mmCIF file of N, CA and C in Angstrom:
data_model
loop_
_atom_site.group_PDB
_atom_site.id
_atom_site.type_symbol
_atom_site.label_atom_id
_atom_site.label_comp_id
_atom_site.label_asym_id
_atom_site.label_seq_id
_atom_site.Cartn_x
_atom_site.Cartn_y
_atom_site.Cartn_z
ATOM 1 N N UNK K 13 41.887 0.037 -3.463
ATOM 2 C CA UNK K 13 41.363 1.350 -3.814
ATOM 3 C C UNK K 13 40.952 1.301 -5.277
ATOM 4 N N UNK K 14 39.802 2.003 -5.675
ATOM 5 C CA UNK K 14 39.143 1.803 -6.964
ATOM 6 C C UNK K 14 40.219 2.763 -7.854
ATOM 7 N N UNK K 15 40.083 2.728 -9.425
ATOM 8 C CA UNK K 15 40.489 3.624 -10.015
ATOM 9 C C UNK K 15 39.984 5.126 -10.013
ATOM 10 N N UNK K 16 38.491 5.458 -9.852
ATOM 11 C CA UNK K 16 38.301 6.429 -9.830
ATOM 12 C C UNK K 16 38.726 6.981 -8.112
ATOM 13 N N UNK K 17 38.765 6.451 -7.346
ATOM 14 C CA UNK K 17 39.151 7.106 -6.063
ATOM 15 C C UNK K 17 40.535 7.867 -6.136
ATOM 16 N N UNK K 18 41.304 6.334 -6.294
ATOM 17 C CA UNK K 18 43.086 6.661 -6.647
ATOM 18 C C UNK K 18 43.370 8.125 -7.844
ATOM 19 N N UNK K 19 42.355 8.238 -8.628
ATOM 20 C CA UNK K 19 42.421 9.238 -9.261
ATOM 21 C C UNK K 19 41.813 10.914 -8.747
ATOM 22 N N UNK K 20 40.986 10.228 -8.148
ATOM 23 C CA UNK K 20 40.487 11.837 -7.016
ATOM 24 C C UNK K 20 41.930 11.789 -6.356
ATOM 25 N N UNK K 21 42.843 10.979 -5.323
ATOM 26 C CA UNK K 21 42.994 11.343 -4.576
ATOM 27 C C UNK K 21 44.750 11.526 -5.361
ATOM 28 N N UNK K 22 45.012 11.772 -6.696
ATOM 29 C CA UNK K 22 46.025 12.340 -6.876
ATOM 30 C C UNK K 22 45.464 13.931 -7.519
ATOM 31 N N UNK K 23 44.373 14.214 -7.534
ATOM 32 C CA UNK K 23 43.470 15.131 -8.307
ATOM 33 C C UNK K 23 43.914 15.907 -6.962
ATOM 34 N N UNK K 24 44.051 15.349 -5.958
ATOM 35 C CA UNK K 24 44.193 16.364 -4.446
ATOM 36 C C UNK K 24 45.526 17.443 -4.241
ATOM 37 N N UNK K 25 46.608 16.534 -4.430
ATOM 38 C CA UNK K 25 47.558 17.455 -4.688
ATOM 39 C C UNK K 25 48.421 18.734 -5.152
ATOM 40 N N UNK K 26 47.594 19.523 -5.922
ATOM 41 C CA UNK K 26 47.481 20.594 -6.128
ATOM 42 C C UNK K 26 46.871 21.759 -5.105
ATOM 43 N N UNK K 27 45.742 20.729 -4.479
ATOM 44 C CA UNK K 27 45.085 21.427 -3.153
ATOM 45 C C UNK K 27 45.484 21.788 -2.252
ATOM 46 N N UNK K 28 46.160 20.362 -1.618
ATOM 47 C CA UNK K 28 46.500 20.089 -0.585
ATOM 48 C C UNK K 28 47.511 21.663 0.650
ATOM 49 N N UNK K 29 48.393 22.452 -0.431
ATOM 50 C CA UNK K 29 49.348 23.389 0.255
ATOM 51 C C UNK K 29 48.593 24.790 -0.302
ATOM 52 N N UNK K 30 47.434 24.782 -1.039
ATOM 53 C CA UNK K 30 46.861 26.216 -1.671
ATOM 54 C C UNK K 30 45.714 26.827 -0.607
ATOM 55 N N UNK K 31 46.424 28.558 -0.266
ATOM 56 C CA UNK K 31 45.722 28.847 0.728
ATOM 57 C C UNK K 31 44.168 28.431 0.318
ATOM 58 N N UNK K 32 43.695 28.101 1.524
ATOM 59 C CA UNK K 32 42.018 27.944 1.609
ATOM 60 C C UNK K 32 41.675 26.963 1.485
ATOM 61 N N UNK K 33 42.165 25.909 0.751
ATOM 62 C CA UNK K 33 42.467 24.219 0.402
ATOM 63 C C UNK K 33 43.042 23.854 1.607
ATOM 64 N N UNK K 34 44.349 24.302 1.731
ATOM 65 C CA UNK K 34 45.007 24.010 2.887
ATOM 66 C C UNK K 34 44.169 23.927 4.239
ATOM 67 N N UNK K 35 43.650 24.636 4.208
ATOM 68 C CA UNK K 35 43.180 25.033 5.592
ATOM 69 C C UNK K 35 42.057 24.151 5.958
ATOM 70 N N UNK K 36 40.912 24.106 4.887
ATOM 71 C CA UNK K 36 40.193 23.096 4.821
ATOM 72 C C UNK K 36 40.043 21.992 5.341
ATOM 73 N N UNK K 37 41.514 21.349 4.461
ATOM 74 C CA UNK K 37 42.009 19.956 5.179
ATOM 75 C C UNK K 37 42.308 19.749 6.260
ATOM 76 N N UNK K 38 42.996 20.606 6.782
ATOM 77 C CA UNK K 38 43.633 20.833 8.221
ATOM 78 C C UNK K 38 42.632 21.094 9.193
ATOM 79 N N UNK K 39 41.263 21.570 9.304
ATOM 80 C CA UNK K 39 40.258 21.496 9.565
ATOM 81 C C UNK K 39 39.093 19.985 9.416
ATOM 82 N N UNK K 40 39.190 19.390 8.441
ATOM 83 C CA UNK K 40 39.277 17.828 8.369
ATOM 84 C C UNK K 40 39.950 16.890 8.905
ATOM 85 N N UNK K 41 41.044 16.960 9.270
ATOM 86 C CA UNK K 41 41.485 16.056 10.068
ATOM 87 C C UNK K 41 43.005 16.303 9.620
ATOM 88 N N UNK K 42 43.206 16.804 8.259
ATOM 89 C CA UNK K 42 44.774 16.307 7.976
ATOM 90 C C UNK K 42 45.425 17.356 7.912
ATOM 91 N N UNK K 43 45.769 17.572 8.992
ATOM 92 C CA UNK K 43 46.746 18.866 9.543
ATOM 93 C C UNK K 43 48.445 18.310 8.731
ATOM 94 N N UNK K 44 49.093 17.526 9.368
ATOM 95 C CA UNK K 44 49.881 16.680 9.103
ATOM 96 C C UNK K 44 50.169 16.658 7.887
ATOM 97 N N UNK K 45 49.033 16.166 7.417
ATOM 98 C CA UNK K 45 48.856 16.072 5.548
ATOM 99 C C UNK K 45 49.366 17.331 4.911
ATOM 100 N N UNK K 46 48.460 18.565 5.615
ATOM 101 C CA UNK K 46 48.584 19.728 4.732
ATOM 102 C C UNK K 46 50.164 20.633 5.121
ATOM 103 N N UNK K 47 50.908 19.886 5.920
ATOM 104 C CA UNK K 47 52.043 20.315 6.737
ATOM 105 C C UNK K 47 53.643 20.071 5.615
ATOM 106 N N UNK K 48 53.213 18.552 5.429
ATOM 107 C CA UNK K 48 53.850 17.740 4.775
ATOM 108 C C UNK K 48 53.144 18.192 3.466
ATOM 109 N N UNK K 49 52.785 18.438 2.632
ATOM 110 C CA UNK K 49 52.640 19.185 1.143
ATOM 111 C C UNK K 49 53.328 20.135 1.453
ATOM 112 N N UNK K 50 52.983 20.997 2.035
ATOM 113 C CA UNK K 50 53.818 22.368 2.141
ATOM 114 C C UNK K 50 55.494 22.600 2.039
ATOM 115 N N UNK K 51 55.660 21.160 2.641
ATOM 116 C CA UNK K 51 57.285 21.241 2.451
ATOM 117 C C UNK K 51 57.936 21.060 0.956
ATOM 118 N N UNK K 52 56.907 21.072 0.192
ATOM 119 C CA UNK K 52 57.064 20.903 -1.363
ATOM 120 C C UNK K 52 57.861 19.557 -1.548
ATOM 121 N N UNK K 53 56.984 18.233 -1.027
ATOM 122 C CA UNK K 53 57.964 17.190 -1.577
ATOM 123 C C UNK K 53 57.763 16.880 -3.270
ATOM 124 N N UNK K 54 58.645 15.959 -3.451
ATOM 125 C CA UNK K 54 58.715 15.572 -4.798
ATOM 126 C C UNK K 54 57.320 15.213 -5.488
ATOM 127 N N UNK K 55 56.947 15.458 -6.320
ATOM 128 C CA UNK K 55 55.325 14.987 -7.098
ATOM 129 C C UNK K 55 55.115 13.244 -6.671
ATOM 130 N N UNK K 56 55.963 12.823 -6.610
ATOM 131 C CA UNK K 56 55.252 11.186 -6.850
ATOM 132 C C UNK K 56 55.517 10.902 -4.972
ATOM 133 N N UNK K 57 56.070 11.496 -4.094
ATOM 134 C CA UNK K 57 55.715 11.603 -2.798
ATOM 135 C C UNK K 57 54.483 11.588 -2.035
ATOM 136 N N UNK K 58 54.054 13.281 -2.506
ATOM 137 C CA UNK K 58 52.836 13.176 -2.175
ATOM 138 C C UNK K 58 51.496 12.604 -2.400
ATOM 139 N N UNK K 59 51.575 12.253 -3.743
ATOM 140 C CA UNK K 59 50.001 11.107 -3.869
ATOM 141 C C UNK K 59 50.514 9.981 -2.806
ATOM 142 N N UNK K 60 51.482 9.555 -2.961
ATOM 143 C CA UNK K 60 51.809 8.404 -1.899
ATOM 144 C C UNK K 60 51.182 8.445 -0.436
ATOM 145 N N UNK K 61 51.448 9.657 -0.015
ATOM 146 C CA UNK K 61 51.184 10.045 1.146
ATOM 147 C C UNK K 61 49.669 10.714 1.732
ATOM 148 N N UNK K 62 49.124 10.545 0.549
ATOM 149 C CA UNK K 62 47.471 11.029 0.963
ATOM 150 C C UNK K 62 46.715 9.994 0.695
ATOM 151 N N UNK K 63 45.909 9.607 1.760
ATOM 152 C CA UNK K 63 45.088 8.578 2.355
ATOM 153 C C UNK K 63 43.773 8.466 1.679
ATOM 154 N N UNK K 64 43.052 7.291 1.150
ATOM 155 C CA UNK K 64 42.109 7.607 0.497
ATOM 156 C C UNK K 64 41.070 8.377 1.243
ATOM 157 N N UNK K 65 40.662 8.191 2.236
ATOM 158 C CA UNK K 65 39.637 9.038 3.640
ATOM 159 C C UNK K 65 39.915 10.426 2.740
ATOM 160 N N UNK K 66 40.896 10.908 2.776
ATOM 161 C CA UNK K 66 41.002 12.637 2.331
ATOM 162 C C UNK K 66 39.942 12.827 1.179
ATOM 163 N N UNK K 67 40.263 11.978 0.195
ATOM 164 C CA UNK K 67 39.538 11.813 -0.897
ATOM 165 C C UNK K 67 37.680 12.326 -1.013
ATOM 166 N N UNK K 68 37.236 11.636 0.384
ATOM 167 C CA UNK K 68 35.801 12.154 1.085
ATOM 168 C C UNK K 68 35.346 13.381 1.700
ATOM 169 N N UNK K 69 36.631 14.168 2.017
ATOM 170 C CA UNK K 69 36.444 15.550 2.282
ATOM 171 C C UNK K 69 36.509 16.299 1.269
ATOM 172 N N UNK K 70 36.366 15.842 0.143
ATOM 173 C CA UNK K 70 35.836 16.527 -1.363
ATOM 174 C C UNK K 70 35.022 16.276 -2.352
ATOM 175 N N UNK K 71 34.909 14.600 -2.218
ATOM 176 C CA UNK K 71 34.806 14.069 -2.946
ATOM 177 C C UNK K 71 33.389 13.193 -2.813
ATOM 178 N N UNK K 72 32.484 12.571 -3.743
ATOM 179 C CA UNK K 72 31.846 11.457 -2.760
ATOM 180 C C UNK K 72 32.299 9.954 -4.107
ATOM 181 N N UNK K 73 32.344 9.329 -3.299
ATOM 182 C CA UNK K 73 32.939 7.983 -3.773
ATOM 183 C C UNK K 73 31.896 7.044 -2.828
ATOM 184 N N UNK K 74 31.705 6.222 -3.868
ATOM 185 C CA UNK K 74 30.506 5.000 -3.598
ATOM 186 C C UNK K 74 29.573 4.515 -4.605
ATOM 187 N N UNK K 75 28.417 4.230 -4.099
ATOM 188 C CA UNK K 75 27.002 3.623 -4.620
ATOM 189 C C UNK K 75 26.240 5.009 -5.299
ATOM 190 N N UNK K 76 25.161 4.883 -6.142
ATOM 191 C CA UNK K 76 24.803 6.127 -6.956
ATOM 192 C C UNK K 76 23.778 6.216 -5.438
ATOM 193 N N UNK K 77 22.748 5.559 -4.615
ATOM 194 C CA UNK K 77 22.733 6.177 -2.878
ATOM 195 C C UNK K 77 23.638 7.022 -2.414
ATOM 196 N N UNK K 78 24.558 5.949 -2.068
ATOM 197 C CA UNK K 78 25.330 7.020 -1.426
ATOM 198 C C UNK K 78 25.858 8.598 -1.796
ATOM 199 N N UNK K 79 25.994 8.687 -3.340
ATOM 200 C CA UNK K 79 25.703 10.047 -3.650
ATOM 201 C C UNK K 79 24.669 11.042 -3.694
ATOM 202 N N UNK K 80 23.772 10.219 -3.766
ATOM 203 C CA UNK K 80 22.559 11.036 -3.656
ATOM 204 C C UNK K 80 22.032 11.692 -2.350
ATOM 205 N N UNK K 81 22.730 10.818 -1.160
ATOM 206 C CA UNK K 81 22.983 11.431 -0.076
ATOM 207 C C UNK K 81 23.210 12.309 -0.009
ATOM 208 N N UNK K 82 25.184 12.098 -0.305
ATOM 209 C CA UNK K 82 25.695 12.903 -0.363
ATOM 210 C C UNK K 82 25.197 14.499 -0.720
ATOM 211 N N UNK K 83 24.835 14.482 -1.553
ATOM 212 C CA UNK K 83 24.307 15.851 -2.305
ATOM 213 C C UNK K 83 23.362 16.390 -1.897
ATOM 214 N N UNK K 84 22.281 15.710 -1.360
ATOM 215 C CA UNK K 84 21.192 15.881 -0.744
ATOM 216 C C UNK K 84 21.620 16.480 0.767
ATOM 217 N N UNK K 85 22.731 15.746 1.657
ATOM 218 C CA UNK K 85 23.069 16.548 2.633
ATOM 219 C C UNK K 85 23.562 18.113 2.238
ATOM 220 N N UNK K 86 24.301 18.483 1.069
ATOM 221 C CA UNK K 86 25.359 19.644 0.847
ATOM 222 C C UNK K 86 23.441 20.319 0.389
ATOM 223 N N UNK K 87 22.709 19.865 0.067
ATOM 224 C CA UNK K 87 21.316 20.849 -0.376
ATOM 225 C C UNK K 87 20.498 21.453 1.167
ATOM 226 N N UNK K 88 20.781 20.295 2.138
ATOM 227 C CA UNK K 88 20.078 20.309 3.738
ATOM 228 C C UNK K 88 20.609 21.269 4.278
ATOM 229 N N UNK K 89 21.990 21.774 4.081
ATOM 230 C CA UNK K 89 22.535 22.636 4.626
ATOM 231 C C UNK K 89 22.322 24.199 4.112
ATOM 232 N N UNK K 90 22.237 24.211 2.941
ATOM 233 C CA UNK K 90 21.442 25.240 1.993
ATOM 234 C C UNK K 90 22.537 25.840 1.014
ATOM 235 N N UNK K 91 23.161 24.412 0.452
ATOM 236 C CA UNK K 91 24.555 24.558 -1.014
ATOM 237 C C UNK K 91 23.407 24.768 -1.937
ATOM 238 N N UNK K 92 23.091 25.995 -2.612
ATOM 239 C CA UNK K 92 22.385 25.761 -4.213
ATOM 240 C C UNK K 92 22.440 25.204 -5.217
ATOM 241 N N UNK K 93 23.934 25.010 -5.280
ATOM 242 C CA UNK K 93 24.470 24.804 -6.398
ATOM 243 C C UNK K 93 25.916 23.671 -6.234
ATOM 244 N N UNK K 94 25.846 22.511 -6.541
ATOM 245 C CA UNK K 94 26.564 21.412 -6.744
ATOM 246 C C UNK K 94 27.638 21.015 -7.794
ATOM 247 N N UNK K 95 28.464 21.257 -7.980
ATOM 248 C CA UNK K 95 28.977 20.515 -9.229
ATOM 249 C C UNK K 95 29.780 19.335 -8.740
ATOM 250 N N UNK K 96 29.752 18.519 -10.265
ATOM 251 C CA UNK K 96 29.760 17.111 -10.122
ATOM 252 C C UNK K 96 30.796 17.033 -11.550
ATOM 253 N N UNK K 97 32.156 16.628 -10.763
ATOM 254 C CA UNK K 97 33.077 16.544 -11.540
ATOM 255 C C UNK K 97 33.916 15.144 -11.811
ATOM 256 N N UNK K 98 33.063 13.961 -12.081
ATOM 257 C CA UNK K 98 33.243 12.660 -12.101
ATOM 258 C C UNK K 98 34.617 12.012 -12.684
ATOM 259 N N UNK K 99 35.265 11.319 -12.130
ATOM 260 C CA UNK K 99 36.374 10.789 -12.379
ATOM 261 C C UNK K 99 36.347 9.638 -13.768
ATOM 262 N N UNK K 100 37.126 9.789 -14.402
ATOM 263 C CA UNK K 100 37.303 9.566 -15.655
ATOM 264 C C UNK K 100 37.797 7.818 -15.587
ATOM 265 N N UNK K 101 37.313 6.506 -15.283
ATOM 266 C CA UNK K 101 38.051 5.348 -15.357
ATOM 267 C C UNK K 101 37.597 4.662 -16.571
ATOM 268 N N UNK K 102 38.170 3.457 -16.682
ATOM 269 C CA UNK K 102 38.298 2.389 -17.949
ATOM 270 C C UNK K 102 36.865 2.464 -17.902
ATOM 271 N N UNK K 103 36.280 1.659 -17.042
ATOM 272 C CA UNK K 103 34.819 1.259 -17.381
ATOM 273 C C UNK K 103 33.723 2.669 -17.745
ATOM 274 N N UNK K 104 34.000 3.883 -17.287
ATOM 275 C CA UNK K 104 33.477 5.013 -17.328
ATOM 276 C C UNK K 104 34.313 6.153 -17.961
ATOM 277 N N UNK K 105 35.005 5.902 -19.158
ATOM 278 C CA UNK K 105 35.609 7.104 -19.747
ATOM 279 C C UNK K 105 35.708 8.380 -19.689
ATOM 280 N N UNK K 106 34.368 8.848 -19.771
ATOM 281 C CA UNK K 106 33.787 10.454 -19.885
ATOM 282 C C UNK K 106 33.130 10.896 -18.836
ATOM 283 N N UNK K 107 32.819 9.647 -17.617
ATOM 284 C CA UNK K 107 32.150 10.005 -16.763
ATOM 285 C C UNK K 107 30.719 10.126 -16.673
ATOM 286 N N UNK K 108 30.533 9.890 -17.949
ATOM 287 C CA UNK K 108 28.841 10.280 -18.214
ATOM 288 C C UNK K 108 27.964 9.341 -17.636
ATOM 289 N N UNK K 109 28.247 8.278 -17.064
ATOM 290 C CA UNK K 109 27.379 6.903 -16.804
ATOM 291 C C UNK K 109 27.654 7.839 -14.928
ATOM 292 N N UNK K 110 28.658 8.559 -14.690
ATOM 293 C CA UNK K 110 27.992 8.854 -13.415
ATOM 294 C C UNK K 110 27.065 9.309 -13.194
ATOM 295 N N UNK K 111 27.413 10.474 -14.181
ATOM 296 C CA UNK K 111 26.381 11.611 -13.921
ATOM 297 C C UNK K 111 24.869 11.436 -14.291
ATOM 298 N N UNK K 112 24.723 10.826 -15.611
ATOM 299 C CA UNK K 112 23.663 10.140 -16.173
ATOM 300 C C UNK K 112 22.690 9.399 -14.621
ATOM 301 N N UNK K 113 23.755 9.296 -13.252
ATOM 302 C CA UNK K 113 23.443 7.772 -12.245
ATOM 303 C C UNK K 113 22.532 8.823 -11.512
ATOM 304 N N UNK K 114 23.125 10.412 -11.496
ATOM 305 C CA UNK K 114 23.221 11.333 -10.288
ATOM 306 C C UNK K 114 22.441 12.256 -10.841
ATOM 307 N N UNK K 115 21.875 12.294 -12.093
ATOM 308 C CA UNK K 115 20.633 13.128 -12.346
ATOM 309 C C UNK K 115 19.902 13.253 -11.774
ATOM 310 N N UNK K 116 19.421 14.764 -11.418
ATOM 311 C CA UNK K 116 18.209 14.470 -10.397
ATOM 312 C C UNK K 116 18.299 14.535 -8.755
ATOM 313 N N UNK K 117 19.449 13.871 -8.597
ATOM 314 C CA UNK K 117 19.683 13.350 -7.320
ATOM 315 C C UNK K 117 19.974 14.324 -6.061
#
């Protein structure tokens, strides 16, 4: 798992048991997931326990294509408005080399 993924997918945990978040997921596939947050386990539990896949029901992780997809599908559907909240790793500090990727896109 990349650093910026592993970092979305502890970015999740806050979500994971908050009405409307919750539900979301549980509507995605991770019923289970959002079952098990709820029981309020310990903080370093639950990143353990969420799968990078979850990570894609929020997130897009990949090729600067594959985001542009991405975004381009959430525009097909008729999302106006996108934000793009890029994960912060070694090679990409500030994130700006994402977004800089996804201009436009």
């Amino acid at each position: 798992m990349g650093e910026g993924t592993e970092q979305l997918r502890r970015g999740l945990v806050g979500y994971l048991a908050a009405p409307g978040y919750a539900e979301m997921f549980a509507r995605a596939g991770f019923a289970e997931l959002v079952a098990y947050a709820r029981t309020r386990p310990h903080p370093r539990e639950l990143p353990a326990a969420i799968p990078p896949s979850a990570v894609s029901v929020v997130g897009v992780v990949g090729s600067v294509a594959h985001g542009r997809e991405r975004i381009a599908a959430y525009r097909g559907v008729g999302v106006d408005e996108v934000v793009l909240v890029p994960a912060a790793t070694a090679g990409d500090p500030a994130g700006s080399a994402t977004l800089r990727a996804l201009a436009g896109g």
